[in-house]
Amino acid sequence: MTKNNNNGVAKPKMSLFSVVMLALSSIIGSGWLFGSWEAAKISGPAAIISWIIGAIVIGAIAYIYIELGTMFPESGGMSKYAGYTHGPLLGFIASWANWVSLVTLLPIEAVAAVQYMSS
């Protein structure tokens, strides 16, 4: 058996483009299909302002994750951060919640796309 010399840190095997596309598909989801239409019907042109405010908030959250990722350069992401701040139980719960959300993402997106295309 060969010895692993990377000190427990996983080597990245995805390209930058793959990671960005994965993140965008998780963030955007089907909300843009339904959310923008409903928001425009209810609030009219003011919906654009809400999209700008939402982009600023999401940008701030992304910046926080960038900072945490550079402070703690190890694999684990959200579950590690929750474990550092609130203990191992919450880190475990955050890991499973993240896993469940990613596993259910594809079927939910498929149903939303079919519903959108059928209307």
Backbone atoms as SQL, in Angstrom:
CREATE TABLE atoms (id INTEGER PRIMARY KEY, chain TEXT, resi INTEGER, resn TEXT, atom TEXT, x REAL, y REAL, z REAL);
INSERT INTO atoms VALUES
  (1, 'A', 1, 'MET', 'N', 0.832, -1.173, 0.000),
  (2, 'A', 1, 'MET', 'CA', 0.000, 0.000, 0.000),
  (3, 'A', 1, 'MET', 'C', 0.882, 1.243, 0.000),
  (4, 'A', 2, 'THR', 'N', 0.525, 2.230, -0.770),
  (5, 'A', 2, 'THR', 'CA', 1.334, 3.446, -0.835),
  (6, 'A', 2, 'THR', 'C', 0.942, 4.405, 0.277),
  (7, 'A', 3, 'LYS', 'N', 1.919, 5.188, 0.698),
  (8, 'A', 3, 'LYS', 'CA', 1.678, 6.148, 1.769),
  (9, 'A', 3, 'LYS', 'C', 1.149, 7.454, 1.179),
  (10, 'A', 4, 'ASN', 'N', 0.139, 8.004, 1.822),
  (11, 'A', 4, 'ASN', 'CA', -0.460, 9.263, 1.389),
  (12, 'A', 4, 'ASN', 'C', 0.244, 10.404, 2.111),
  (13, 'A', 5, 'ASN', 'N', 0.869, 11.315, 1.375),
  (14, 'A', 5, 'ASN', 'CA', 1.663, 12.388, 1.975),
  (15, 'A', 5, 'ASN', 'C', 0.980, 13.749, 1.942),
  (16, 'A', 6, 'ASN', 'N', -0.330, 13.796, 1.829),
  (17, 'A', 6, 'ASN', 'CA', -0.981, 15.103, 1.765),
  (18, 'A', 6, 'ASN', 'C', -1.626, 15.490, 3.094),
  (19, 'A', 7, 'ASN', 'N', -1.192, 14.902, 4.193),
  (20, 'A', 7, 'ASN', 'CA', -1.597, 15.280, 5.554),
  (21, 'A', 7, 'ASN', 'C', -3.104, 15.322, 5.764),
  (22, 'A', 8, 'GLY', 'N', -3.831, 14.405, 5.190),
  (23, 'A', 8, 'GLY', 'CA', -5.267, 14.333, 5.406),
  (24, 'A', 8, 'GLY', 'C', -6.095, 15.335, 4.631),
  (25, 'A', 9, 'VAL', 'N', -5.464, 16.137, 3.795),
  (26, 'A', 9, 'VAL', 'CA', -6.191, 17.130, 3.011),
  (27, 'A', 9, 'VAL', 'C', -6.426, 16.549, 1.621),
  (28, 'A', 10, 'ALA', 'N', -7.688, 16.545, 1.202),
  (29, 'A', 10, 'ALA', 'CA', -8.024, 15.993, -0.104),
  (30, 'A', 10, 'ALA', 'C', -7.493, 16.893, -1.212),
  (31, 'A', 11, 'LYS', 'N', -6.937, 16.265, -2.239),
  (32, 'A', 11, 'LYS', 'CA', -6.469, 17.031, -3.395),
  (33, 'A', 11, 'LYS', 'C', -7.662, 17.324, -4.302),
  (34, 'A', 12, 'PRO', 'N', -7.779, 18.557, -4.780),
  (35, 'A', 12, 'PRO', 'CA', -8.909, 18.881, -5.654),
  (36, 'A', 12, 'PRO', 'C', -8.794, 18.144, -6.982),
  (37, 'A', 13, 'LYS', 'N', -9.901, 17.544, -7.419),
  (38, 'A', 13, 'LYS', 'CA', -9.897, 16.799, -8.667),
  (39, 'A', 13, 'LYS', 'C', -10.868, 17.395, -9.679),
  (40, 'A', 14, 'MET', 'N', -11.511, 18.480, -9.317),
  (41, 'A', 14, 'MET', 'CA', -12.439, 19.138, -10.229),
  (42, 'A', 14, 'MET', 'C', -11.796, 20.416, -10.748),
  (43, 'A', 15, 'SER', 'N', -12.122, 20.747, -11.981),
  (44, 'A', 15, 'SER', 'CA', -11.599, 21.997, -12.529),
  (45, 'A', 15, 'SER', 'C', -12.377, 23.176, -11.943),
  (46, 'A', 16, 'LEU', 'N', -11.827, 24.352, -12.091),
  (47, 'A', 16, 'LEU', 'CA', -12.495, 25.551, -11.590),
  (48, 'A', 16, 'LEU', 'C', -13.856, 25.726, -12.259),
  (49, 'A', 17, 'PHE', 'N', -13.922, 25.473, -13.547),
  (50, 'A', 17, 'PHE', 'CA', -15.186, 25.602, -14.270),
  (51, 'A', 17, 'PHE', 'C', -16.234, 24.649, -13.706),
  (52, 'A', 18, 'SER', 'N', -15.837, 23.401, -13.417),
  (53, 'A', 18, 'SER', 'CA', -16.773, 22.423, -12.865),
  (54, 'A', 18, 'SER', 'C', -17.300, 22.855, -11.509),
  (55, 'A', 19, 'VAL', 'N', -16.430, 23.373, -10.680),
  (56, 'A', 19, 'VAL', 'CA', -16.846, 23.814, -9.350),
  (57, 'A', 19, 'VAL', 'C', -17.796, 25.002, -9.447),
  (58, 'A', 20, 'VAL', 'N', -17.485, 25.947, -10.318),
  (59, 'A', 20, 'VAL', 'CA', -18.347, 27.125, -10.473),
  (60, 'A', 20, 'VAL', 'C', -19.717, 26.715, -11.000),
  (61, 'A', 21, 'MET', 'N', -19.765, 25.824, -11.982),
  (62, 'A', 21, 'MET', 'CA', -21.047, 25.389, -12.522),
  (63, 'A', 21, 'MET', 'C', -21.853, 24.599, -11.491),
  (64, 'A', 22, 'LEU', 'N', -21.196, 23.779, -10.687),
  (65, 'A', 22, 'LEU', 'CA', -21.884, 23.045, -9.627),
  (66, 'A', 22, 'LEU', 'C', -22.468, 24.005, -8.603),
  (67, 'A', 23, 'ALA', 'N', -21.699, 25.003, -8.227),
  (68, 'A', 23, 'ALA', 'CA', -22.186, 25.989, -7.254),
  (69, 'A', 23, 'ALA', 'C', -23.357, 26.780, -7.818),
  (70, 'A', 24, 'LEU', 'N', -23.254, 27.195, -9.072),
  (71, 'A', 24, 'LEU', 'CA', -24.346, 27.963, -9.674),
  (72, 'A', 24, 'LEU', 'C', -25.619, 27.141, -9.785),
  (73, 'A', 25, 'SER', 'N', -25.492, 25.865, -10.150),
  (74, 'A', 25, 'SER', 'CA', -26.693, 25.040, -10.260),
  (75, 'A', 25, 'SER', 'C', -27.335, 24.814, -8.902),
  (76, 'A', 26, 'SER', 'N', -26.549, 24.758, -7.850),
  (77, 'A', 26, 'SER', 'CA', -27.117, 24.603, -6.510),
  (78, 'A', 26, 'SER', 'C', -27.747, 25.892, -6.020),
  (79, 'A', 27, 'ILE', 'N', -27.171, 27.022, -6.381),
  (80, 'A', 27, 'ILE', 'CA', -27.669, 28.308, -5.895),
  (81, 'A', 27, 'ILE', 'C', -28.908, 28.747, -6.677),
  (82, 'A', 28, 'ILE', 'N', -28.815, 28.714, -7.987),
  (83, 'A', 28, 'ILE', 'CA', -29.887, 29.267, -8.812),
  (84, 'A', 28, 'ILE', 'C', -31.120, 28.376, -8.766),
  (85, 'A', 29, 'GLY', 'N', -30.953, 27.105, -9.053),
  (86, 'A', 29, 'GLY', 'CA', -32.072, 26.179, -8.997),
  (87, 'A', 29, 'GLY', 'C', -33.223, 26.593, -9.893),
  (88, 'A', 30, 'SER', 'N', -34.406, 26.150, -9.525),
  (89, 'A', 30, 'SER', 'CA', -35.588, 26.466, -10.325),
  (90, 'A', 30, 'SER', 'C', -36.258, 27.747, -9.873),
  (91, 'A', 31, 'GLY', 'N', -35.714, 28.391, -8.870),
  (92, 'A', 31, 'GLY', 'CA', -36.318, 29.620, -8.374),
  (93, 'A', 31, 'GLY', 'C', -36.409, 30.703, -9.424),
  (94, 'A', 32, 'TRP', 'N', -35.451, 30.751, -10.324),
  (95, 'A', 32, 'TRP', 'CA', -35.494, 31.784, -11.354),
  (96, 'A', 32, 'TRP', 'C', -36.631, 31.525, -12.329),
  (97, 'A', 33, 'LEU', 'N', -37.064, 30.272, -12.466),
  (98, 'A', 33, 'LEU', 'CA', -38.167, 29.977, -13.371),
  (99, 'A', 33, 'LEU', 'C', -39.485, 30.523, -12.834),
  (100, 'A', 34, 'PHE', 'N', -39.710, 30.319, -11.544),
  (101, 'A', 34, 'PHE', 'CA', -40.989, 30.688, -10.952),
  (102, 'A', 34, 'PHE', 'C', -40.931, 31.997, -10.174),
  (103, 'A', 35, 'GLY', 'N', -39.838, 32.231, -9.496),
  (104, 'A', 35, 'GLY', 'CA', -39.733, 33.406, -8.637),
  (105, 'A', 35, 'GLY', 'C', -39.789, 34.719, -9.382),
  (106, 'A', 36, 'SER', 'N', -39.099, 34.809, -10.495),
  (107, 'A', 36, 'SER', 'CA', -39.066, 36.080, -11.225),
  (108, 'A', 36, 'SER', 'C', -40.426, 36.418, -11.823),
  (109, 'A', 37, 'TRP', 'N', -41.132, 35.422, -12.303),
  (110, 'A', 37, 'TRP', 'CA', -42.451, 35.661, -12.890),
  (111, 'A', 37, 'TRP', 'C', -43.440, 36.136, -11.831),
  (112, 'A', 38, 'GLU', 'N', -43.475, 35.440, -10.692),
  (113, 'A', 38, 'GLU', 'CA', -44.392, 35.825, -9.617),
  (114, 'A', 38, 'GLU', 'C', -44.034, 37.199, -9.047),
  (115, 'A', 39, 'ALA', 'N', -42.752, 37.456, -8.866),
  (116, 'A', 39, 'ALA', 'CA', -42.325, 38.750, -8.323),
  (117, 'A', 39, 'ALA', 'C', -42.693, 39.886, -9.264),
  (118, 'A', 40, 'ALA', 'N', -42.535, 39.669, -10.555),
  (119, 'A', 40, 'ALA', 'CA', -42.875, 40.709, -11.522),
  (120, 'A', 40, 'ALA', 'C', -44.382, 40.958, -11.562),
  (121, 'A', 41, 'LYS', 'N', -45.187, 39.900, -11.400),
  (122, 'A', 41, 'LYS', 'CA', -46.639, 40.076, -11.383),
  (123, 'A', 41, 'LYS', 'C', -47.083, 40.865, -10.158),
  (124, 'A', 42, 'ILE', 'N', -46.467, 40.579, -9.014),
  (125, 'A', 42, 'ILE', 'CA', -46.901, 41.208, -7.764),
  (126, 'A', 42, 'ILE', 'C', -46.376, 42.630, -7.630),
  (127, 'A', 43, 'SER', 'N', -45.090, 42.819, -7.875),
  (128, 'A', 43, 'SER', 'CA', -44.492, 44.125, -7.579),
  (129, 'A', 43, 'SER', 'C', -44.127, 44.950, -8.805),
  (130, 'A', 44, 'GLY', 'N', -44.270, 44.407, -9.969),
  (131, 'A', 44, 'GLY', 'CA', -43.953, 45.158, -11.180),
  (132, 'A', 44, 'GLY', 'C', -42.461, 45.427, -11.312),
  (133, 'A', 45, 'PRO', 'N', -42.087, 46.614, -11.753),
  (134, 'A', 45, 'PRO', 'CA', -40.672, 46.929, -11.961),
  (135, 'A', 45, 'PRO', 'C', -39.839, 46.937, -10.681),
  (136, 'A', 46, 'ALA', 'N', -40.488, 47.056, -9.525),
  (137, 'A', 46, 'ALA', 'CA', -39.742, 47.051, -8.260),
  (138, 'A', 46, 'ALA', 'C', -39.097, 45.692, -7.986),
  (139, 'A', 47, 'ALA', 'N', -39.495, 44.663, -8.730),
  (140, 'A', 47, 'ALA', 'CA', -38.888, 43.341, -8.556),
  (141, 'A', 47, 'ALA', 'C', -37.395, 43.384, -8.861),
  (142, 'A', 48, 'ILE', 'N', -36.992, 44.244, -9.756),
  (143, 'A', 48, 'ILE', 'CA', -35.570, 44.364, -10.094),
  (144, 'A', 48, 'ILE', 'C', -34.773, 44.820, -8.880),
  (145, 'A', 49, 'ILE', 'N', -35.337, 45.717, -8.098),
  (146, 'A', 49, 'ILE', 'CA', -34.654, 46.183, -6.886),
  (147, 'A', 49, 'ILE', 'C', -34.463, 45.034, -5.906),
  (148, 'A', 50, 'SER', 'N', -35.483, 44.187, -5.770),
  (149, 'A', 50, 'SER', 'CA', -35.346, 43.049, -4.850),
  (150, 'A', 50, 'SER', 'C', -34.287, 42.065, -5.338),
  (151, 'A', 51, 'TRP', 'N', -34.160, 41.897, -6.651),
  (152, 'A', 51, 'TRP', 'CA', -33.113, 41.025, -7.179),
  (153, 'A', 51, 'TRP', 'C', -31.731, 41.602, -6.877),
  (154, 'A', 52, 'ILE', 'N', -31.593, 42.906, -6.974),
  (155, 'A', 52, 'ILE', 'CA', -30.304, 43.547, -6.674),
  (156, 'A', 52, 'ILE', 'C', -29.966, 43.398, -5.194),
  (157, 'A', 53, 'ILE', 'N', -30.947, 43.612, -4.322),
  (158, 'A', 53, 'ILE', 'CA', -30.716, 43.441, -2.883),
  (159, 'A', 53, 'ILE', 'C', -30.350, 41.994, -2.573),
  (160, 'A', 54, 'GLY', 'N', -31.056, 41.059, -3.189),
  (161, 'A', 54, 'GLY', 'CA', -30.741, 39.642, -2.992),
  (162, 'A', 54, 'GLY', 'C', -29.335, 39.293, -3.456),
  (163, 'A', 55, 'ALA', 'N', -28.913, 39.868, -4.577),
  (164, 'A', 55, 'ALA', 'CA', -27.556, 39.614, -5.077),
  (165, 'A', 55, 'ALA', 'C', -26.503, 40.141, -4.116),
  (166, 'A', 56, 'ILE', 'N', -26.771, 41.284, -3.511),
  (167, 'A', 56, 'ILE', 'CA', -25.821, 41.839, -2.537),
  (168, 'A', 56, 'ILE', 'C', -25.725, 40.941, -1.306),
  (169, 'A', 57, 'VAL', 'N', -26.864, 40.466, -0.817),
  (170, 'A', 57, 'VAL', 'CA', -26.866, 39.585, 0.362),
  (171, 'A', 57, 'VAL', 'C', -26.143, 38.274, 0.059),
  (172, 'A', 58, 'ILE', 'N', -26.442, 37.667, -1.077),
  (173, 'A', 58, 'ILE', 'CA', -25.779, 36.414, -1.453),
  (174, 'A', 58, 'ILE', 'C', -24.288, 36.641, -1.655),
  (175, 'A', 59, 'GLY', 'N', -23.909, 37.781, -2.212),
  (176, 'A', 59, 'GLY', 'CA', -22.487, 38.105, -2.367),
  (177, 'A', 59, 'GLY', 'C', -21.776, 38.192, -1.034),
  (178, 'A', 60, 'ALA', 'N', -22.442, 38.783, -0.038),
  (179, 'A', 60, 'ALA', 'CA', -21.846, 38.869, 1.302),
  (180, 'A', 60, 'ALA', 'C', -21.668, 37.485, 1.917),
  (181, 'A', 61, 'ILE', 'N', -22.666, 36.622, 1.746),
  (182, 'A', 61, 'ILE', 'CA', -22.560, 35.257, 2.269),
  (183, 'A', 61, 'ILE', 'C', -21.440, 34.506, 1.558),
  (184, 'A', 62, 'ALA', 'N', -21.338, 34.667, 0.239),
  (185, 'A', 62, 'ALA', 'CA', -20.261, 34.014, -0.506),
  (186, 'A', 62, 'ALA', 'C', -18.898, 34.493, -0.034),
  (187, 'A', 63, 'TYR', 'N', -18.781, 35.784, 0.244),
  (188, 'A', 63, 'TYR', 'CA', -17.519, 36.328, 0.748),
  (189, 'A', 63, 'TYR', 'C', -17.151, 35.705, 2.094),
  (190, 'A', 64, 'ILE', 'N', -18.131, 35.498, 2.953),
  (191, 'A', 64, 'ILE', 'CA', -17.879, 34.856, 4.249),
  (192, 'A', 64, 'ILE', 'C', -17.355, 33.441, 4.047),
  (193, 'A', 65, 'TYR', 'N', -17.967, 32.693, 3.130),
  (194, 'A', 65, 'TYR', 'CA', -17.485, 31.333, 2.866),
  (195, 'A', 65, 'TYR', 'C', -16.088, 31.343, 2.249),
  (196, 'A', 66, 'ILE', 'N', -15.781, 32.335, 1.446),
  (197, 'A', 66, 'ILE', 'CA', -14.427, 32.451, 0.895),
  (198, 'A', 66, 'ILE', 'C', -13.424, 32.667, 2.014),
  (199, 'A', 67, 'GLU', 'N', -13.753, 33.556, 2.939),
  (200, 'A', 67, 'GLU', 'CA', -12.858, 33.818, 4.072),
  (201, 'A', 67, 'GLU', 'C', -12.684, 32.572, 4.941),
  (202, 'A', 68, 'LEU', 'N', -13.776, 31.875, 5.228),
  (203, 'A', 68, 'LEU', 'CA', -13.679, 30.661, 6.041),
  (204, 'A', 68, 'LEU', 'C', -12.857, 29.588, 5.329),
  (205, 'A', 69, 'GLY', 'N', -13.031, 29.486, 4.019),
  (206, 'A', 69, 'GLY', 'CA', -12.274, 28.501, 3.256),
  (207, 'A', 69, 'GLY', 'C', -10.782, 28.779, 3.239),
  (208, 'A', 70, 'THR', 'N', -10.403, 30.049, 3.266),
  (209, 'A', 70, 'THR', 'CA', -8.973, 30.363, 3.304),
  (210, 'A', 70, 'THR', 'C', -8.412, 30.265, 4.720),
  (211, 'A', 71, 'MET', 'N', -9.255, 30.496, 5.730),
  (212, 'A', 71, 'MET', 'CA', -8.792, 30.352, 7.115),
  (213, 'A', 71, 'MET', 'C', -8.605, 28.890, 7.503),
  (214, 'A', 72, 'PHE', 'N', -9.493, 28.025, 7.019),
  (215, 'A', 72, 'PHE', 'CA', -9.453, 26.602, 7.347),
  (216, 'A', 72, 'PHE', 'C', -9.337, 25.801, 6.055),
  (217, 'A', 73, 'PRO', 'N', -8.130, 25.668, 5.501),
  (218, 'A', 73, 'PRO', 'CA', -7.969, 24.991, 4.204),
  (219, 'A', 73, 'PRO', 'C', -7.994, 23.466, 4.333),
  (220, 'A', 74, 'GLU', 'N', -9.147, 22.933, 4.647),
  (221, 'A', 74, 'GLU', 'CA', -9.322, 21.486, 4.725),
  (222, 'A', 74, 'GLU', 'C', -10.682, 21.132, 4.149),
  (223, 'A', 75, 'SER', 'N', -10.841, 19.867, 3.785),
  (224, 'A', 75, 'SER', 'CA', -12.108, 19.466, 3.191),
  (225, 'A', 75, 'SER', 'C', -13.181, 19.384, 4.270),
  (226, 'A', 76, 'GLY', 'N', -14.406, 19.631, 3.880),
  (227, 'A', 76, 'GLY', 'CA', -15.511, 19.550, 4.820),
  (228, 'A', 76, 'GLY', 'C', -16.473, 20.711, 4.734),
  (229, 'A', 77, 'GLY', 'N', -15.973, 21.879, 4.426),
  (230, 'A', 77, 'GLY', 'CA', -16.818, 23.052, 4.215),
  (231, 'A', 77, 'GLY', 'C', -17.802, 23.350, 5.322),
  (232, 'A', 78, 'MET', 'N', -19.085, 23.414, 4.960),
  (233, 'A', 78, 'MET', 'CA', -20.125, 23.822, 5.896),
  (234, 'A', 78, 'MET', 'C', -20.149, 22.994, 7.173),
  (235, 'A', 79, 'SER', 'N', -19.975, 21.700, 7.052),
  (236, 'A', 79, 'SER', 'CA', -20.036, 20.859, 8.252),
  (237, 'A', 79, 'SER', 'C', -18.863, 21.127, 9.182),
  (238, 'A', 80, 'LYS', 'N', -17.697, 21.391, 8.626),
  (239, 'A', 80, 'LYS', 'CA', -16.536, 21.722, 9.464),
  (240, 'A', 80, 'LYS', 'C', -16.742, 23.045, 10.181),
  (241, 'A', 81, 'TYR', 'N', -17.266, 24.043, 9.474),
  (242, 'A', 81, 'TYR', 'CA', -17.473, 25.347, 10.090),
  (243, 'A', 81, 'TYR', 'C', -18.487, 25.247, 11.227),
  (244, 'A', 82, 'ALA', 'N', -19.566, 24.507, 11.005),
  (245, 'A', 82, 'ALA', 'CA', -20.566, 24.328, 12.063),
  (246, 'A', 82, 'ALA', 'C', -19.972, 23.558, 13.235),
  (247, 'A', 83, 'GLY', 'N', -19.124, 22.581, 12.944),
  (248, 'A', 83, 'GLY', 'CA', -18.470, 21.823, 14.008),
  (249, 'A', 83, 'GLY', 'C', -17.506, 22.663, 14.822),
  (250, 'A', 84, 'TYR', 'N', -16.804, 23.566, 14.162),
  (251, 'A', 84, 'TYR', 'CA', -15.869, 24.447, 14.878),
  (252, 'A', 84, 'TYR', 'C', -16.603, 25.393, 15.824),
  (253, 'A', 85, 'THR', 'N', -17.734, 25.914, 15.388),
  (254, 'A', 85, 'THR', 'CA', -18.415, 26.932, 16.187),
  (255, 'A', 85, 'THR', 'C', -19.408, 26.369, 17.189),
  (256, 'A', 86, 'HIS', 'N', -20.058, 25.242, 16.854),
  (257, 'A', 86, 'HIS', 'CA', -21.133, 24.739, 17.706),
  (258, 'A', 86, 'HIS', 'C', -20.939, 23.298, 18.166),
  (259, 'A', 87, 'GLY', 'N', -19.819, 22.699, 17.858),
  (260, 'A', 87, 'GLY', 'CA', -19.544, 21.351, 18.332),
  (261, 'A', 87, 'GLY', 'C', -19.795, 20.282, 17.287),
  (262, 'A', 88, 'PRO', 'N', -19.354, 19.053, 17.590),
  (263, 'A', 88, 'PRO', 'CA', -19.429, 17.979, 16.601),
  (264, 'A', 88, 'PRO', 'C', -20.852, 17.543, 16.254),
  (265, 'A', 89, 'LEU', 'N', -21.785, 17.634, 17.194),
  (266, 'A', 89, 'LEU', 'CA', -23.158, 17.214, 16.889),
  (267, 'A', 89, 'LEU', 'C', -23.771, 18.099, 15.811),
  (268, 'A', 90, 'LEU', 'N', -23.638, 19.398, 15.949),
  (269, 'A', 90, 'LEU', 'CA', -24.190, 20.292, 14.937),
  (270, 'A', 90, 'LEU', 'C', -23.436, 20.156, 13.616),
  (271, 'A', 91, 'GLY', 'N', -22.130, 19.884, 13.674),
  (272, 'A', 91, 'GLY', 'CA', -21.381, 19.624, 12.452),
  (273, 'A', 91, 'GLY', 'C', -21.909, 18.400, 11.724),
  (274, 'A', 92, 'PHE', 'N', -22.242, 17.358, 12.481),
  (275, 'A', 92, 'PHE', 'CA', -22.811, 16.137, 11.913),
  (276, 'A', 92, 'PHE', 'C', -24.178, 16.418, 11.292),
  (277, 'A', 93, 'ILE', 'N', -25.007, 17.160, 12.012),
  (278, 'A', 93, 'ILE', 'CA', -26.339, 17.498, 11.496),
  (279, 'A', 93, 'ILE', 'C', -26.221, 18.355, 10.234),
  (280, 'A', 94, 'ALA', 'N', -25.301, 19.307, 10.230),
  (281, 'A', 94, 'ALA', 'CA', -25.099, 20.155, 9.049),
  (282, 'A', 94, 'ALA', 'C', -24.621, 19.327, 7.860),
  (283, 'A', 95, 'SER', 'N', -23.763, 18.337, 8.117),
  (284, 'A', 95, 'SER', 'CA', -23.285, 17.465, 7.037),
  (285, 'A', 95, 'SER', 'C', -24.439, 16.708, 6.402),
  (286, 'A', 96, 'TRP', 'N', -25.273, 16.107, 7.230),
  (287, 'A', 96, 'TRP', 'CA', -26.393, 15.341, 6.699),
  (288, 'A', 96, 'TRP', 'C', -27.426, 16.230, 6.025),
  (289, 'A', 97, 'ALA', 'N', -27.677, 17.396, 6.577),
  (290, 'A', 97, 'ALA', 'CA', -28.629, 18.311, 5.946),
  (291, 'A', 97, 'ALA', 'C', -28.122, 18.751, 4.575),
  (292, 'A', 98, 'ASN', 'N', -26.830, 19.009, 4.470),
  (293, 'A', 98, 'ASN', 'CA', -26.242, 19.389, 3.185),
  (294, 'A', 98, 'ASN', 'C', -26.326, 18.234, 2.196),
  (295, 'A', 99, 'TRP', 'N', -26.041, 17.027, 2.651),
  (296, 'A', 99, 'TRP', 'CA', -26.102, 15.858, 1.773),
  (297, 'A', 99, 'TRP', 'C', -27.521, 15.639, 1.264),
  (298, 'A', 100, 'VAL', 'N', -28.500, 15.703, 2.165),
  (299, 'A', 100, 'VAL', 'CA', -29.898, 15.503, 1.771),
  (300, 'A', 100, 'VAL', 'C', -30.328, 16.580, 0.776),
  (301, 'A', 101, 'SER', 'N', -29.919, 17.818, 1.007),
  (302, 'A', 101, 'SER', 'CA', -30.319, 18.887, 0.086),
  (303, 'A', 101, 'SER', 'C', -29.712, 18.684, -1.297),
  (304, 'A', 102, 'LEU', 'N', -28.478, 18.206, -1.364),
  (305, 'A', 102, 'LEU', 'CA', -27.854, 17.992, -2.672),
  (306, 'A', 102, 'LEU', 'C', -28.422, 16.769, -3.385),
  (307, 'A', 103, 'VAL', 'N', -28.785, 15.731, -2.629),
  (308, 'A', 103, 'VAL', 'CA', -29.354, 14.529, -3.242),
  (309, 'A', 103, 'VAL', 'C', -30.757, 14.809, -3.780),
  (310, 'A', 104, 'THR', 'N', -31.524, 15.620, -3.075),
  (311, 'A', 104, 'THR', 'CA', -32.888, 15.910, -3.524),
  (312, 'A', 104, 'THR', 'C', -32.952, 17.026, -4.561),
  (313, 'A', 105, 'LEU', 'N', -31.850, 17.694, -4.805),
  (314, 'A', 105, 'LEU', 'CA', -31.841, 18.823, -5.738),
  (315, 'A', 105, 'LEU', 'C', -32.220, 18.407, -7.156),
  (316, 'A', 106, 'LEU', 'N', -31.631, 17.347, -7.668),
  (317, 'A', 106, 'LEU', 'CA', -31.869, 16.954, -9.057),
  (318, 'A', 106, 'LEU', 'C', -33.323, 16.573, -9.327),
  (319, 'A', 107, 'PRO', 'N', -33.958, 15.718, -8.513),
  (320, 'A', 107, 'PRO', 'CA', -35.367, 15.419, -8.794),
  (321, 'A', 107, 'PRO', 'C', -36.282, 16.640, -8.683),
  (322, 'A', 108, 'ILE', 'N', -36.014, 17.512, -7.724),
  (323, 'A', 108, 'ILE', 'CA', -36.840, 18.714, -7.580),
  (324, 'A', 108, 'ILE', 'C', -36.678, 19.608, -8.803),
  (325, 'A', 109, 'GLU', 'N', -35.455, 19.748, -9.286),
  (326, 'A', 109, 'GLU', 'CA', -35.212, 20.566, -10.478),
  (327, 'A', 109, 'GLU', 'C', -35.888, 19.957, -11.701),
  (328, 'A', 110, 'ALA', 'N', -35.863, 18.637, -11.809),
  (329, 'A', 110, 'ALA', 'CA', -36.502, 17.981, -12.950),
  (330, 'A', 110, 'ALA', 'C', -38.008, 18.213, -12.942),
  (331, 'A', 111, 'VAL', 'N', -38.636, 18.065, -11.785),
  (332, 'A', 111, 'VAL', 'CA', -40.075, 18.305, -11.671),
  (333, 'A', 111, 'VAL', 'C', -40.398, 19.763, -11.989),
  (334, 'A', 112, 'ALA', 'N', -39.604, 20.686, -11.478),
  (335, 'A', 112, 'ALA', 'CA', -39.848, 22.111, -11.727),
  (336, 'A', 112, 'ALA', 'C', -39.692, 22.445, -13.207),
  (337, 'A', 113, 'ALA', 'N', -38.687, 21.874, -13.860),
  (338, 'A', 113, 'ALA', 'CA', -38.483, 22.147, -15.285),
  (339, 'A', 113, 'ALA', 'C', -39.643, 21.609, -16.117),
  (340, 'A', 114, 'VAL', 'N', -40.121, 20.403, -15.791),
  (341, 'A', 114, 'VAL', 'CA', -41.259, 19.834, -16.521),
  (342, 'A', 114, 'VAL', 'C', -42.506, 20.684, -16.300),
  (343, 'A', 115, 'GLN', 'N', -42.734, 21.095, -15.064),
  (344, 'A', 115, 'GLN', 'CA', -43.895, 21.936, -14.760),
  (345, 'A', 115, 'GLN', 'C', -43.809, 23.265, -15.502),
  (346, 'A', 116, 'TYR', 'N', -42.628, 23.844, -15.559),
  (347, 'A', 116, 'TYR', 'CA', -42.449, 25.126, -16.242),
  (348, 'A', 116, 'TYR', 'C', -42.674, 24.979, -17.744),
  (349, 'A', 117, 'MET', 'N', -42.147, 23.899, -18.325),
  (350, 'A', 117, 'MET', 'CA', -42.278, 23.709, -19.772),
  (351, 'A', 117, 'MET', 'C', -43.698, 23.332, -20.175),
  (352, 'A', 118, 'SER', 'N', -44.467, 22.731, -19.258),
  (353, 'A', 118, 'SER', 'CA', -45.823, 22.324, -19.609),
  (354, 'A', 118, 'SER', 'C', -46.827, 23.471, -19.512),
  (355, 'A', 119, 'SER', 'N', -46.438, 24.568, -18.891),
  (356, 'A', 119, 'SER', 'CA', -47.401, 25.676, -18.744),
  (357, 'A', 119, 'SER', 'C', -47.229, 26.722, -19.816);
